[in-house]
Amino acid sequence: MFRFRKHFHQYDLKELYNDTLLHHHIGGGGQTVDVPSKLHPGLGGIHNAEKSAGIWGNNQNMLNY
């Protein structure tokens, strides 16, 4: 968790200390990043933000760059 907070200062929040890290499939694809479990509640949350940003399901196009 410390390494996550080191790179993402906006999530250096006391309520996330000692939270379990889960791997999140970026855009539903094959690349993953560890995120605190409280920021990854399941089928909503981060996935809905990716869908709004046009990231969800678009990973193959990004791999071509």
PDB file of C-alpha atoms in Angstrom:
ATOM      1  CA  MET A   1       0.000   0.000   0.000  1.00  0.00           C
ATOM      2  CA  PHE A   2       2.853   2.385   0.724  1.00  0.00           C
ATOM      3  CA  ARG A   3       4.104   2.186  -2.864  1.00  0.00           C
ATOM      4  CA  PHE A   4       0.613   2.968  -4.146  1.00  0.00           C
ATOM      5  CA  ARG A   5       0.391   6.073  -1.921  1.00  0.00           C
ATOM      6  CA  LYS A   6       3.896   7.118  -2.959  1.00  0.00           C
ATOM      7  CA  HIS A   7       2.824   7.354  -6.610  1.00  0.00           C
ATOM      8  CA  PHE A   8      -0.799   8.460  -6.123  1.00  0.00           C
ATOM      9  CA  HIS A   9      -0.635  11.153  -3.452  1.00  0.00           C
ATOM     10  CA  GLN A  10      -4.325  11.966  -3.793  1.00  0.00           C
ATOM     11  CA  TYR A  11      -5.083   8.604  -2.163  1.00  0.00           C
ATOM     12  CA  ASP A  12      -2.748   9.066   0.803  1.00  0.00           C
ATOM     13  CA  LEU A  13      -5.800   8.984   3.070  1.00  0.00           C
ATOM     14  CA  LYS A  14      -5.850   7.602   6.580  1.00  0.00           C
ATOM     15  CA  GLU A  15      -8.947   5.474   5.860  1.00  0.00           C
ATOM     16  CA  LEU A  16      -7.007   3.634   3.133  1.00  0.00           C
ATOM     17  CA  TYR A  17      -4.041   2.744   5.359  1.00  0.00           C
ATOM     18  CA  ASN A  18      -3.765  -1.038   5.783  1.00  0.00           C
ATOM     19  CA  ASP A  19      -6.419  -1.581   3.101  1.00  0.00           C
ATOM     20  CA  THR A  20      -5.926  -4.661   0.936  1.00  0.00           C
ATOM     21  CA  LEU A  21      -4.660  -4.051  -2.594  1.00  0.00           C
ATOM     22  CA  LEU A  22      -6.583  -5.673  -5.449  1.00  0.00           C
ATOM     23  CA  HIS A  23      -5.486  -5.927  -9.043  1.00  0.00           C
ATOM     24  CA  HIS A  24      -7.696  -3.978 -11.421  1.00  0.00           C
ATOM     25  CA  HIS A  25      -7.839  -4.829 -15.124  1.00  0.00           C
ATOM     26  CA  ILE A  26      -7.518  -1.464 -16.841  1.00  0.00           C
ATOM     27  CA  GLY A  27     -10.425  -1.032 -19.250  1.00  0.00           C
ATOM     28  CA  GLY A  28     -11.372  -4.661 -18.701  1.00  0.00           C
ATOM     29  CA  GLY A  29      -8.257  -5.738 -20.594  1.00  0.00           C
ATOM     30  CA  GLY A  30      -5.056  -7.578 -19.811  1.00  0.00           C
ATOM     31  CA  GLN A  31      -3.046  -4.806 -18.141  1.00  0.00           C
ATOM     32  CA  THR A  32      -3.476  -4.507 -14.395  1.00  0.00           C
ATOM     33  CA  VAL A  33      -2.722  -2.054 -11.621  1.00  0.00           C
ATOM     34  CA  ASP A  34      -3.044  -2.557  -7.884  1.00  0.00           C
ATOM     35  CA  VAL A  35      -5.657  -0.366  -6.202  1.00  0.00           C
ATOM     36  CA  PRO A  36      -6.974  -0.253  -2.634  1.00  0.00           C
ATOM     37  CA  SER A  37     -10.047  -2.469  -2.235  1.00  0.00           C
ATOM     38  CA  LYS A  38     -12.111   0.484  -0.976  1.00  0.00           C
ATOM     39  CA  LEU A  39     -11.544   2.176  -4.357  1.00  0.00           C
ATOM     40  CA  HIS A  40     -12.577  -0.960  -6.247  1.00  0.00           C
ATOM     41  CA  PRO A  41     -16.015  -1.897  -4.896  1.00  0.00           C
ATOM     42  CA  GLY A  42     -16.873  -4.312  -7.692  1.00  0.00           C
ATOM     43  CA  LEU A  43     -18.825  -3.836 -10.903  1.00  0.00           C
ATOM     44  CA  GLY A  44     -19.407  -0.104 -10.469  1.00  0.00           C
ATOM     45  CA  GLY A  45     -17.050   2.569  -9.257  1.00  0.00           C
ATOM     46  CA  ILE A  46     -13.812   2.571 -11.192  1.00  0.00           C
ATOM     47  CA  HIS A  47     -15.362   0.649 -14.114  1.00  0.00           C
ATOM     48  CA  ASN A  48     -18.072   3.271 -14.613  1.00  0.00           C
ATOM     49  CA  ALA A  49     -15.419   6.016 -14.616  1.00  0.00           C
ATOM     50  CA  GLU A  50     -13.485   4.116 -17.286  1.00  0.00           C
ATOM     51  CA  LYS A  51     -16.630   3.693 -19.383  1.00  0.00           C
ATOM     52  CA  SER A  52     -17.363   7.432 -19.152  1.00  0.00           C
ATOM     53  CA  ALA A  53     -13.789   8.209 -20.221  1.00  0.00           C
ATOM     54  CA  GLY A  54     -13.977   5.813 -23.194  1.00  0.00           C
ATOM     55  CA  ILE A  55     -11.324   3.513 -21.725  1.00  0.00           C
ATOM     56  CA  TRP A  56     -13.485   0.443 -21.090  1.00  0.00           C
ATOM     57  CA  GLY A  57     -13.178  -2.191 -23.826  1.00  0.00           C
ATOM     58  CA  ASN A  58     -10.730  -0.026 -25.761  1.00  0.00           C
ATOM     59  CA  ASN A  59      -7.513  -1.680 -24.625  1.00  0.00           C
ATOM     60  CA  GLN A  60      -6.704  -3.325 -27.973  1.00  0.00           C
ATOM     61  CA  ASN A  61      -6.653   0.076 -29.692  1.00  0.00           C
ATOM     62  CA  MET A  62      -4.292   1.417 -27.034  1.00  0.00           C
ATOM     63  CA  LEU A  63      -1.874  -1.483 -27.521  1.00  0.00           C
ATOM     64  CA  ASN A  64      -1.331  -0.428 -31.134  1.00  0.00           C
ATOM     65  CA  TYR A  65       0.401   2.832 -30.114  1.00  0.00           C
TER      66      TYR A  65
END
